mmCIF file of C-alpha atoms in Angstrom:
data_model
loop_
_atom_site.group_PDB
_atom_site.id
_atom_site.type_symbol
_atom_site.label_atom_id
_atom_site.label_comp_id
_atom_site.label_asym_id
_atom_site.label_seq_id
_atom_site.Cartn_x
_atom_site.Cartn_y
_atom_site.Cartn_z
ATOM 1 C CA UNK A 17 0.000 0.000 0.000
ATOM 2 C CA UNK A 18 1.109 3.539 -0.758
ATOM 3 C CA UNK A 19 1.727 5.873 2.133
ATOM 4 C CA UNK A 20 -0.858 8.661 2.190
ATOM 5 C CA UNK A 21 0.580 12.156 2.202
ATOM 6 C CA UNK A 22 -2.474 14.361 1.609
ATOM 7 C CA UNK A 23 -5.965 14.708 3.010
ATOM 8 C CA UNK A 24 -8.952 13.824 0.908
ATOM 9 C CA UNK A 25 -9.949 16.498 -1.584
ATOM 10 C CA UNK A 26 -13.490 17.243 -2.782
ATOM 11 C CA UNK A 27 -14.024 19.003 -6.121
ATOM 12 C CA UNK A 28 -17.229 20.911 -6.795
ATOM 13 C CA UNK A 29 -17.700 21.008 -10.588
ATOM 14 C CA UNK A 30 -20.217 23.442 -12.062
ATOM 15 C CA UNK A 31 -21.275 22.642 -15.640
ATOM 16 C CA UNK A 32 -22.357 25.570 -17.769
ATOM 17 C CA UNK A 33 -24.699 25.158 -20.752
ATOM 18 C CA UNK A 34 -22.718 23.932 -23.779
ATOM 19 C CA UNK A 35 -19.765 22.839 -21.645
ATOM 20 C CA UNK A 36 -16.912 20.860 -23.211
ATOM 21 C CA UNK A 37 -17.511 17.170 -22.582
ATOM 22 C CA UNK A 38 -13.901 16.424 -23.520
ATOM 23 C CA UNK A 39 -12.522 18.860 -20.948
ATOM 24 C CA UNK A 40 -14.940 17.723 -18.224
ATOM 25 C CA UNK A 41 -14.228 14.019 -18.722
ATOM 26 C CA UNK A 42 -10.466 14.670 -18.957
ATOM 27 C CA UNK A 43 -10.499 16.383 -15.565
ATOM 28 C CA UNK A 44 -12.584 13.657 -13.915
ATOM 29 C CA UNK A 45 -10.474 10.896 -15.453
ATOM 30 C CA UNK A 46 -7.288 12.363 -13.994
ATOM 31 C CA UNK A 47 -8.865 12.218 -10.518
ATOM 32 C CA UNK A 48 -10.295 8.721 -11.032
ATOM 33 C CA UNK A 49 -6.979 7.311 -12.176
ATOM 34 C CA UNK A 50 -5.209 8.975 -9.257
ATOM 35 C CA UNK A 51 -7.549 7.101 -6.910
ATOM 36 C CA UNK A 52 -6.644 3.844 -8.672
ATOM 37 C CA UNK A 53 -2.943 4.504 -8.261
ATOM 38 C CA UNK A 54 -3.358 5.544 -4.625
ATOM 39 C CA UNK A 55 -5.677 2.612 -3.961
ATOM 40 C CA UNK A 56 -8.000 4.922 -2.039
ATOM 41 C CA UNK A 57 -10.837 7.391 -2.713
ATOM 42 C CA UNK A 58 -8.643 10.405 -2.057
ATOM 43 C CA UNK A 59 -10.291 12.525 -4.759
ATOM 44 C CA UNK A 60 -14.066 12.874 -4.918
ATOM 45 C CA UNK A 61 -16.290 15.217 -6.875
ATOM 46 C CA UNK A 62 -19.773 16.659 -6.903
ATOM 47 C CA UNK A 63 -21.332 17.865 -10.161
ATOM 48 C CA UNK A 64 -23.445 21.024 -10.067
ATOM 49 C CA UNK A 65 -25.817 22.812 -12.456
ATOM 50 C CA UNK A 66 -27.943 25.929 -12.161
ATOM 51 C CA UNK A 67 -31.159 24.073 -11.308
ATOM 52 C CA UNK A 68 -29.958 20.584 -10.392
ATOM 53 C CA UNK A 69 -31.097 19.132 -13.721
ATOM 54 C CA UNK A 70 -28.889 17.542 -16.370
ATOM 55 C CA UNK A 71 -26.827 19.786 -18.642
ATOM 56 C CA UNK A 72 -26.345 19.487 -22.393
ATOM 57 C CA UNK A 73 -22.746 19.598 -23.558
ATOM 58 C CA UNK A 74 -21.422 21.268 -26.699
ATOM 59 C CA UNK A 75 -21.548 17.943 -28.571
ATOM 60 C CA UNK A 76 -25.205 17.390 -27.661
ATOM 61 C CA UNK A 77 -24.742 14.701 -24.998
ATOM 62 C CA UNK A 78 -26.256 15.404 -21.589
ATOM 63 C CA UNK A 79 -24.675 14.791 -18.198
ATOM 64 C CA UNK A 80 -26.613 14.251 -14.985
ATOM 65 C CA UNK A 81 -25.624 16.263 -11.925
ATOM 66 C CA UNK A 82 -25.691 15.815 -8.157
ATOM 67 C CA UNK A 83 -27.086 19.116 -6.972
ATOM 68 C CA UNK A 84 -28.176 22.643 -7.849
ATOM 69 C CA UNK A 85 -26.076 25.767 -7.464
ATOM 70 C CA UNK A 86 -28.301 26.964 -4.613
ATOM 71 C CA UNK A 87 -27.938 23.669 -2.739
ATOM 72 C CA UNK A 88 -24.201 23.594 -3.394
ATOM 73 C CA UNK A 89 -23.796 27.051 -1.931
ATOM 74 C CA UNK A 90 -25.655 25.861 1.151
ATOM 75 C CA UNK A 91 -23.088 23.084 1.610
ATOM 76 C CA UNK A 92 -20.218 25.541 1.948
ATOM 77 C CA UNK A 93 -18.929 25.366 5.473
ATOM 78 C CA UNK A 94 -20.677 22.112 6.380
ATOM 79 C CA UNK A 95 -18.379 19.457 7.785
ATOM 80 C CA UNK A 96 -17.932 16.493 5.477
ATOM 81 C CA UNK A 97 -19.439 18.341 2.504
ATOM 82 C CA UNK A 98 -17.015 21.241 2.249
ATOM 83 C CA UNK A 99 -15.143 21.246 -1.098
ATOM 84 C CA UNK A 100 -11.559 22.406 -1.418
ATOM 85 C CA UNK A 101 -11.749 23.237 -5.121
ATOM 86 C CA UNK A 102 -14.497 24.994 -7.099
ATOM 87 C CA UNK A 103 -14.464 24.304 -10.839
ATOM 88 C CA UNK A 104 -16.380 26.130 -13.577
ATOM 89 C CA UNK A 105 -16.471 24.085 -16.769
ATOM 90 C CA UNK A 106 -17.460 25.991 -19.886
ATOM 91 C CA UNK A 107 -17.125 25.386 -23.595
ATOM 92 C CA UNK A 108 -16.300 27.297 -26.744
ATOM 93 C CA UNK A 109 -18.553 30.259 -25.936
ATOM 94 C CA UNK A 110 -18.460 32.477 -22.836
ATOM 95 C CA UNK A 111 -21.157 31.698 -20.275
ATOM 96 C CA UNK A 112 -23.836 34.340 -19.857
ATOM 97 C CA UNK A 113 -23.560 36.593 -16.815
ATOM 98 C CA UNK A 114 -24.952 34.581 -13.907
ATOM 99 C CA UNK A 115 -25.404 36.378 -10.575
ATOM 100 C CA UNK A 116 -25.955 33.142 -8.653
ATOM 101 C CA UNK A 117 -22.756 31.666 -10.092
ATOM 102 C CA UNK A 118 -20.827 34.850 -9.334
ATOM 103 C CA UNK A 119 -22.107 34.852 -5.748
ATOM 104 C CA UNK A 120 -20.995 31.249 -5.302
ATOM 105 C CA UNK A 121 -17.546 32.029 -6.710
ATOM 106 C CA UNK A 122 -17.081 35.004 -4.386
ATOM 107 C CA UNK A 123 -18.079 32.941 -1.375
ATOM 108 C CA UNK A 124 -15.734 30.155 -2.464
ATOM 109 C CA UNK A 125 -12.851 32.629 -2.649
ATOM 110 C CA UNK A 126 -13.794 34.102 0.736
ATOM 111 C CA UNK A 127 -13.612 30.579 2.195
ATOM 112 C CA UNK A 128 -10.143 30.076 0.638
ATOM 113 C CA UNK A 129 -11.210 27.527 -1.994
ATOM 114 C CA UNK A 130 -9.108 27.180 -5.112
ATOM 115 C CA UNK A 131 -10.928 28.421 -8.204
ATOM 116 C CA UNK A 132 -10.579 26.573 -11.512
ATOM 117 C CA UNK A 133 -11.785 27.870 -14.869
ATOM 118 C CA UNK A 134 -11.975 25.332 -17.695
ATOM 119 C CA UNK A 135 -12.372 26.625 -21.277
ATOM 120 C CA UNK A 136 -14.845 29.554 -21.191
ATOM 121 C CA UNK A 137 -15.285 29.024 -17.446
ATOM 122 C CA UNK A 138 -12.414 31.476 -16.993
ATOM 123 C CA UNK A 139 -14.738 34.229 -18.277
ATOM 124 C CA UNK A 140 -17.015 33.695 -15.268
ATOM 125 C CA UNK A 141 -14.117 34.057 -12.840
ATOM 126 C CA UNK A 142 -12.939 37.179 -14.655
ATOM 127 C CA UNK A 143 -16.451 38.697 -14.593
ATOM 128 C CA UNK A 144 -16.349 38.673 -10.781
ATOM 129 C CA UNK A 145 -13.008 40.490 -10.663
ATOM 130 C CA UNK A 146 -11.451 37.527 -8.841
ATOM 131 C CA UNK A 147 -8.903 37.004 -11.621
ATOM 132 C CA UNK A 148 -7.611 40.590 -11.687
ATOM 133 C CA UNK A 149 -3.827 40.709 -11.608
ATOM 134 C CA UNK A 150 -3.500 36.956 -12.150
ATOM 135 C CA UNK A 151 -2.271 34.922 -15.100
ATOM 136 C CA UNK A 152 -5.062 32.989 -16.777
ATOM 137 C CA UNK A 153 -4.923 30.583 -19.711
ATOM 138 C CA UNK A 154 -7.485 31.428 -22.382
ATOM 139 C CA UNK A 155 -8.275 29.393 -25.494
ATOM 140 C CA UNK A 156 -6.763 31.003 -28.566
ATOM 141 C CA UNK A 157 -10.172 31.419 -30.244
ATOM 142 C CA UNK A 158 -11.542 33.260 -27.208
ATOM 143 C CA UNK A 159 -8.322 35.129 -26.439
ATOM 144 C CA UNK A 160 -8.899 38.326 -28.479
ATOM 145 C CA UNK A 161 -12.317 39.035 -26.983
ATOM 146 C CA UNK A 162 -11.123 38.089 -23.492
ATOM 147 C CA UNK A 163 -8.232 40.565 -23.461
ATOM 148 C CA UNK A 164 -10.547 43.309 -24.719
ATOM 149 C CA UNK A 165 -13.081 42.612 -21.952
ATOM 150 C CA UNK A 166 -10.670 41.966 -19.086
ATOM 151 C CA UNK A 167 -7.515 44.083 -19.445
ATOM 152 C CA UNK A 168 -6.748 43.640 -15.718
ATOM 153 C CA UNK A 169 -6.257 39.883 -16.150
ATOM 154 C CA UNK A 170 -2.918 38.528 -17.344
ATOM 155 C CA UNK A 171 -4.358 36.446 -20.171
ATOM 156 C CA UNK A 172 -1.981 34.048 -21.919
ATOM 157 C CA UNK A 173 -2.387 31.530 -24.738
ATOM 158 C CA UNK A 174 -1.072 28.621 -22.693
ATOM 159 C CA UNK A 175 -2.470 25.131 -22.242
ATOM 160 C CA UNK A 176 -3.048 25.941 -18.580
ATOM 161 C CA UNK A 177 -1.844 28.305 -15.887
ATOM 162 C CA UNK A 178 -1.620 28.216 -12.104
ATOM 163 C CA UNK A 179 -1.344 31.546 -10.309
ATOM 164 C CA UNK A 180 -1.724 31.116 -6.565
ATOM 165 C CA UNK A 181 -5.190 29.747 -5.865
ATOM 166 C CA UNK A 182 -6.454 30.438 -9.389
ATOM 167 C CA UNK A 183 -6.198 27.656 -11.968
ATOM 168 C CA UNK A 184 -7.238 27.958 -15.612
ATOM 169 C CA UNK A 185 -6.950 25.907 -18.771
ATOM 170 C CA UNK A 186 -7.843 26.334 -22.410
ATOM 171 C CA UNK A 187 -10.043 23.226 -22.457
ATOM 172 C CA UNK A 188 -9.802 19.894 -24.249
ATOM 173 C CA UNK A 189 -7.170 17.512 -22.924
ATOM 174 C CA UNK A 190 -5.353 20.401 -21.237
ATOM 175 C CA UNK A 191 -7.805 19.797 -18.380
ATOM 176 C CA UNK A 192 -6.153 16.408 -17.796
ATOM 177 C CA UNK A 193 -2.717 18.035 -17.639
ATOM 178 C CA UNK A 194 -3.905 20.660 -15.174
ATOM 179 C CA UNK A 195 -5.670 18.202 -12.874
ATOM 180 C CA UNK A 196 -2.590 15.989 -12.796
ATOM 181 C CA UNK A 197 -0.903 18.994 -11.188
ATOM 182 C CA UNK A 198 -3.190 18.580 -8.190
ATOM 183 C CA UNK A 199 -1.794 15.068 -7.807
ATOM 184 C CA UNK A 200 1.773 16.380 -8.059
ATOM 185 C CA UNK A 201 1.043 19.030 -5.426
ATOM 186 C CA UNK A 202 -0.554 16.498 -3.075
ATOM 187 C CA UNK A 203 1.925 13.656 -3.668
ATOM 188 C CA UNK A 204 4.779 13.722 -6.153
ATOM 189 C CA UNK A 205 5.704 13.332 -9.805
ATOM 190 C CA UNK A 206 6.071 9.558 -9.448
ATOM 191 C CA UNK A 207 2.366 9.167 -8.599
ATOM 192 C CA UNK A 208 1.509 11.553 -11.430
ATOM 193 C CA UNK A 209 3.625 9.501 -13.830
ATOM 194 C CA UNK A 210 1.682 6.375 -12.926
ATOM 195 C CA UNK A 211 -1.572 8.249 -13.577
ATOM 196 C CA UNK A 212 -0.259 9.196 -17.007
ATOM 197 C CA UNK A 213 0.774 5.613 -17.717
ATOM 198 C CA UNK A 214 -2.766 4.437 -17.013
ATOM 199 C CA UNK A 215 -4.119 7.143 -19.337
ATOM 200 C CA UNK A 216 -1.542 6.307 -22.026
ATOM 201 C CA UNK A 217 -0.497 9.955 -21.885
ATOM 202 C CA UNK A 218 2.947 10.319 -23.426
ATOM 203 C CA UNK A 219 3.608 13.729 -21.891
ATOM 204 C CA UNK A 220 1.877 16.078 -19.493
ATOM 205 C CA UNK A 221 2.302 19.732 -20.407
ATOM 206 C CA UNK A 222 3.626 22.150 -17.824
ATOM 207 C CA UNK A 223 2.001 25.462 -16.846
ATOM 208 C CA UNK A 224 2.676 28.012 -19.577
ATOM 209 C CA UNK A 225 3.247 25.465 -22.380
ATOM 210 C CA UNK A 226 1.831 26.376 -25.784
ATOM 211 C CA UNK A 227 -1.762 25.446 -26.631
ATOM 212 C CA UNK A 228 -1.070 24.683 -30.280
ATOM 213 C CA UNK A 229 1.521 24.608 -33.003
ATOM 214 C CA UNK A 230 2.192 27.863 -34.836
ATOM 215 C CA UNK A 231 0.191 28.626 -37.978
ATOM 216 C CA UNK A 232 1.033 26.395 -40.958
ATOM 217 C CA UNK A 233 3.279 24.154 -38.854
ATOM 218 C CA UNK A 234 2.452 20.568 -39.766
ATOM 219 C CA UNK A 235 5.081 19.248 -37.358
ATOM 220 C CA UNK A 236 6.905 20.554 -34.332
ATOM 221 C CA UNK A 237 9.302 23.425 -34.983
ATOM 222 C CA UNK A 238 12.845 22.696 -33.873
ATOM 223 C CA UNK A 239 14.428 26.128 -34.109
ATOM 224 C CA UNK A 240 14.521 28.113 -30.873
ATOM 225 C CA UNK A 241 15.116 31.403 -32.655
ATOM 226 C CA UNK A 242 12.073 30.900 -34.856
ATOM 227 C CA UNK A 243 9.855 30.104 -31.881
ATOM 228 C CA UNK A 244 11.072 33.228 -30.073
ATOM 229 C CA UNK A 245 10.323 35.390 -33.108
ATOM 230 C CA UNK A 246 6.835 33.871 -33.368
ATOM 231 C CA UNK A 247 6.280 34.638 -29.677
ATOM 232 C CA UNK A 248 7.397 38.229 -30.300
ATOM 233 C CA UNK A 249 4.901 38.478 -33.131
ATOM 234 C CA UNK A 250 2.120 37.099 -30.932
ATOM 235 C CA UNK A 251 2.759 39.715 -28.257
ATOM 236 C CA UNK A 252 3.014 42.638 -30.698
ATOM 237 C CA UNK A 253 0.004 42.254 -32.963
ATOM 238 C CA UNK A 254 -1.282 45.773 -32.263
ATOM 239 C CA UNK A 255 2.061 47.435 -33.031
ATOM 240 C CA UNK A 256 4.015 45.176 -35.422
ATOM 241 C CA UNK A 257 7.757 44.988 -34.805
ATOM 242 C CA UNK A 258 10.172 45.300 -37.738
ATOM 243 C CA UNK A 259 11.626 41.976 -38.866
ATOM 244 C CA UNK A 260 15.170 43.381 -38.623
ATOM 245 C CA UNK A 261 14.645 44.183 -34.929
ATOM 246 C CA UNK A 262 13.219 40.745 -34.131
ATOM 247 C CA UNK A 263 16.039 39.060 -36.020
ATOM 248 C CA UNK A 264 18.718 41.121 -34.269
ATOM 249 C CA UNK A 265 17.247 40.424 -30.811
ATOM 250 C CA UNK A 266 17.693 36.700 -31.555
ATOM 251 C CA UNK A 267 21.207 37.051 -33.020
ATOM 252 C CA UNK A 268 20.001 36.329 -36.557
ATOM 253 C CA UNK A 269 20.093 38.236 -39.823
ATOM 254 C CA UNK A 270 16.978 39.101 -41.785
ATOM 255 C CA UNK A 271 18.041 36.702 -44.541
ATOM 256 C CA UNK A 272 18.523 33.853 -42.040
ATOM 257 C CA UNK A 273 15.028 34.432 -40.604
ATOM 258 C CA UNK A 274 13.497 34.419 -44.084
ATOM 259 C CA UNK A 275 15.223 31.120 -44.941
ATOM 260 C CA UNK A 276 14.101 29.507 -41.652
ATOM 261 C CA UNK A 277 10.487 30.615 -42.156
ATOM 262 C CA UNK A 278 10.465 29.341 -45.711
ATOM 263 C CA UNK A 279 11.854 25.947 -44.688
ATOM 264 C CA UNK A 280 9.913 25.291 -41.474
ATOM 265 C CA UNK A 281 6.700 27.283 -41.936
ATOM 266 C CA UNK A 282 6.298 27.498 -45.698
ATOM 267 C CA UNK A 283 5.819 31.236 -46.101
ATOM 268 C CA UNK A 284 7.687 34.486 -45.588
ATOM 269 C CA UNK A 285 7.888 36.172 -42.164
ATOM 270 C CA UNK A 286 5.889 39.124 -43.485
ATOM 271 C CA UNK A 287 3.066 36.886 -44.707
ATOM 272 C CA UNK A 288 3.084 34.915 -41.465
ATOM 273 C CA UNK A 289 2.881 38.080 -39.351
ATOM 274 C CA UNK A 290 0.035 39.392 -41.506
ATOM 275 C CA UNK A 291 -1.952 36.170 -41.134
ATOM 276 C CA UNK A 292 -1.490 36.227 -37.354
ATOM 277 C CA UNK A 293 -2.923 39.748 -37.241
ATOM 278 C CA UNK A 294 -5.768 38.804 -39.575
ATOM 279 C CA UNK A 295 -6.612 35.769 -37.454
ATOM 280 C CA UNK A 296 -6.795 37.949 -34.327
ATOM 281 C CA UNK A 297 -9.027 40.403 -36.196
ATOM 282 C CA UNK A 298 -11.210 37.590 -37.509
ATOM 283 C CA UNK A 299 -11.825 36.248 -34.006
ATOM 284 C CA UNK A 300 -12.679 39.729 -32.732
ATOM 285 C CA UNK A 301 -15.152 40.190 -35.574
ATOM 286 C CA UNK A 302 -16.862 36.896 -34.728
ATOM 287 C CA UNK A 303 -16.792 37.142 -30.946
ATOM 288 C CA UNK A 304 -16.898 40.822 -29.962
ATOM 289 C CA UNK A 305 -18.970 43.920 -30.544
ATOM 290 C CA UNK A 306 -15.996 46.178 -31.238
ATOM 291 C CA UNK A 307 -16.389 48.481 -34.267
ATOM 292 C CA UNK A 308 -14.495 47.316 -37.349
ATOM 293 C CA UNK A 309 -12.214 50.354 -37.302
ATOM 294 C CA UNK A 310 -11.203 49.648 -33.677
ATOM 295 C CA UNK A 311 -10.460 46.036 -34.564
ATOM 296 C CA UNK A 312 -8.270 47.212 -37.429
ATOM 297 C CA UNK A 313 -6.279 49.475 -35.099
ATOM 298 C CA UNK A 314 -6.023 46.778 -32.404
ATOM 299 C CA UNK A 315 -4.492 44.404 -34.953
ATOM 300 C CA UNK A 316 -1.859 46.770 -36.279
ATOM 301 C CA UNK A 317 -3.489 48.056 -39.484
ATOM 302 C CA UNK A 318 -2.907 51.685 -40.371
ATOM 303 C CA UNK A 319 -6.393 52.212 -41.788
ATOM 304 C CA UNK A 320 -9.782 50.524 -42.051
ATOM 305 C CA UNK A 321 -9.469 50.370 -45.840
ATOM 306 C CA UNK A 322 -6.087 48.609 -45.659
ATOM 307 C CA UNK A 323 -7.517 46.150 -43.162
ATOM 308 C CA UNK A 324 -10.647 45.482 -45.224
ATOM 309 C CA UNK A 325 -8.580 44.805 -48.354
ATOM 310 C CA UNK A 326 -6.206 42.386 -46.578
ATOM 311 C CA UNK A 327 -9.110 40.652 -44.822
ATOM 312 C CA UNK A 328 -11.052 40.141 -48.044
ATOM 313 C CA UNK A 329 -8.011 38.721 -49.823
ATOM 314 C CA UNK A 330 -7.531 36.205 -47.012
ATOM 315 C CA UNK A 331 -11.136 35.238 -46.158
ATOM 316 C CA UNK A 332 -12.901 36.028 -49.443
ATOM 317 C CA UNK A 333 -15.417 38.278 -47.683
ATOM 318 C CA UNK A 334 -15.366 41.711 -46.096
ATOM 319 C CA UNK A 335 -15.187 42.164 -42.323
ATOM 320 C CA UNK A 336 -18.803 43.387 -42.282
ATOM 321 C CA UNK A 337 -19.972 40.352 -44.249
ATOM 322 C CA UNK A 338 -18.168 38.060 -41.810
ATOM 323 C CA UNK A 339 -19.808 39.754 -38.829
ATOM 324 C CA UNK A 340 -23.242 39.586 -40.459
ATOM 325 C CA UNK A 341 -22.813 35.843 -41.045
ATOM 326 C CA UNK A 342 -21.735 35.360 -37.420
ATOM 327 C CA UNK A 343 -24.798 37.245 -36.149
ATOM 328 C CA UNK A 344 -27.068 35.154 -38.367
ATOM 329 C CA UNK A 345 -25.517 31.922 -37.109
ATOM 330 C CA UNK A 346 -26.079 32.950 -33.503
ATOM 331 C CA UNK A 347 -29.702 33.704 -34.258
ATOM 332 C CA UNK A 348 -30.202 30.302 -35.871
ATOM 333 C CA UNK A 349 -29.003 28.437 -32.783
ATOM 334 C CA UNK A 350 -25.909 26.633 -31.494
ATOM 335 C CA UNK A 351 -24.452 25.448 -34.771
ATOM 336 C CA UNK A 352 -20.843 24.881 -35.680
ATOM 337 C CA UNK A 353 -19.183 28.081 -36.873
ATOM 338 C CA UNK A 354 -18.901 28.283 -40.626
ATOM 339 C CA UNK A 355 -15.363 29.542 -40.280
ATOM 340 C CA UNK A 356 -13.285 27.623 -37.751
ATOM 341 C CA UNK A 357 -9.616 27.016 -37.336
ATOM 342 C CA UNK A 358 -7.907 23.684 -36.913
ATOM 343 C CA UNK A 359 -5.965 23.947 -33.666
ATOM 344 C CA UNK A 360 -2.887 22.274 -35.093
ATOM 345 C CA UNK A 361 -2.570 24.409 -38.187
ATOM 346 C CA UNK A 362 -4.896 27.369 -37.909
ATOM 347 C CA UNK A 363 -6.489 26.927 -41.354
ATOM 348 C CA UNK A 364 -10.118 27.881 -41.729
ATOM 349 C CA UNK A 365 -12.824 25.380 -42.514
ATOM 350 C CA UNK A 366 -16.071 26.294 -44.219
ATOM 351 C CA UNK A 367 -14.815 29.195 -46.291
ATOM 352 C CA UNK A 368 -11.248 28.075 -46.852
ATOM 353 C CA UNK A 369 -8.566 30.672 -46.754
ATOM 354 C CA UNK A 370 -6.119 30.884 -49.606
ATOM 355 C CA UNK A 371 -2.792 29.069 -49.389
ATOM 356 C CA UNK A 372 -0.015 31.193 -47.957
ATOM 357 C CA UNK A 373 2.369 32.747 -50.450
ATOM 358 C CA UNK A 374 5.515 34.688 -49.883
ATOM 359 C CA UNK A 375 4.877 38.360 -49.387
#
């Protein structure tokens, strides 16, 4: 038998409408497998919804729950029923403002519970102000609108982040990685490794690791300088940095950077930078109410006309047409977005974007 090192831990998991079933099951599976390894019910969980009824996930499957949000709030402070972690599991769209949920989160923080935001669940934590001044992982599709809404939060495009008692992950299988960290904190990396072996997980990402491969990258990039330049581009989309300056800061020449981009990414640095800015603008058009001209400025375009021309060349529609289509889709119900990006490569589906060419 393994020697116990930590007290039992109860997770209270709130499921929002349209939550990610993949993320939810990944989190629960990490806890279940930890119990198998530890040969004891160290980790338990209670599933919560607004009204205590089942919740439909983003893929259409429903999950039954244990209690309502009101009843769960009543359990705070009761011996034997007091959770140590409060989890908000969302999906690909931010949850609507929910005063009852916000009240529960504030009381959880007041009682020193750890707060966990999965996928769009991080929006709910941010709406309460409880994430101000903290690093939070935000899914790359939701990232542009999140940073516009919550400038006081240190949003990052990482798989997951842990900042004090605030945990956040981008969703998907990153939830498994993040919940394995609870096992590491409570026990050690050896126990966590055995959990991963049972899950056939080759590698658990660390806090701050990238969510996805860079645009156009069909395989992992093996050039540190290139990755650093891409990170510089990602953090300077509103005010593009000259290629010469980025190259010099990484001890490379402009010509070396152009050769590396061509070989490992398949397009020129200028084209790559432009597509990153257009992708950010595209997500803001779909997921925010910002005026088109403000989006253009926020993504480093000198004028609305320049932005509109570049956007149309890339997406074969104007920014206003794209927003109109997004509004119409929302009115017609929860359907799959006509323009989505594959997380590994960033290409659009539905209306396909044109192949990248050197610019």
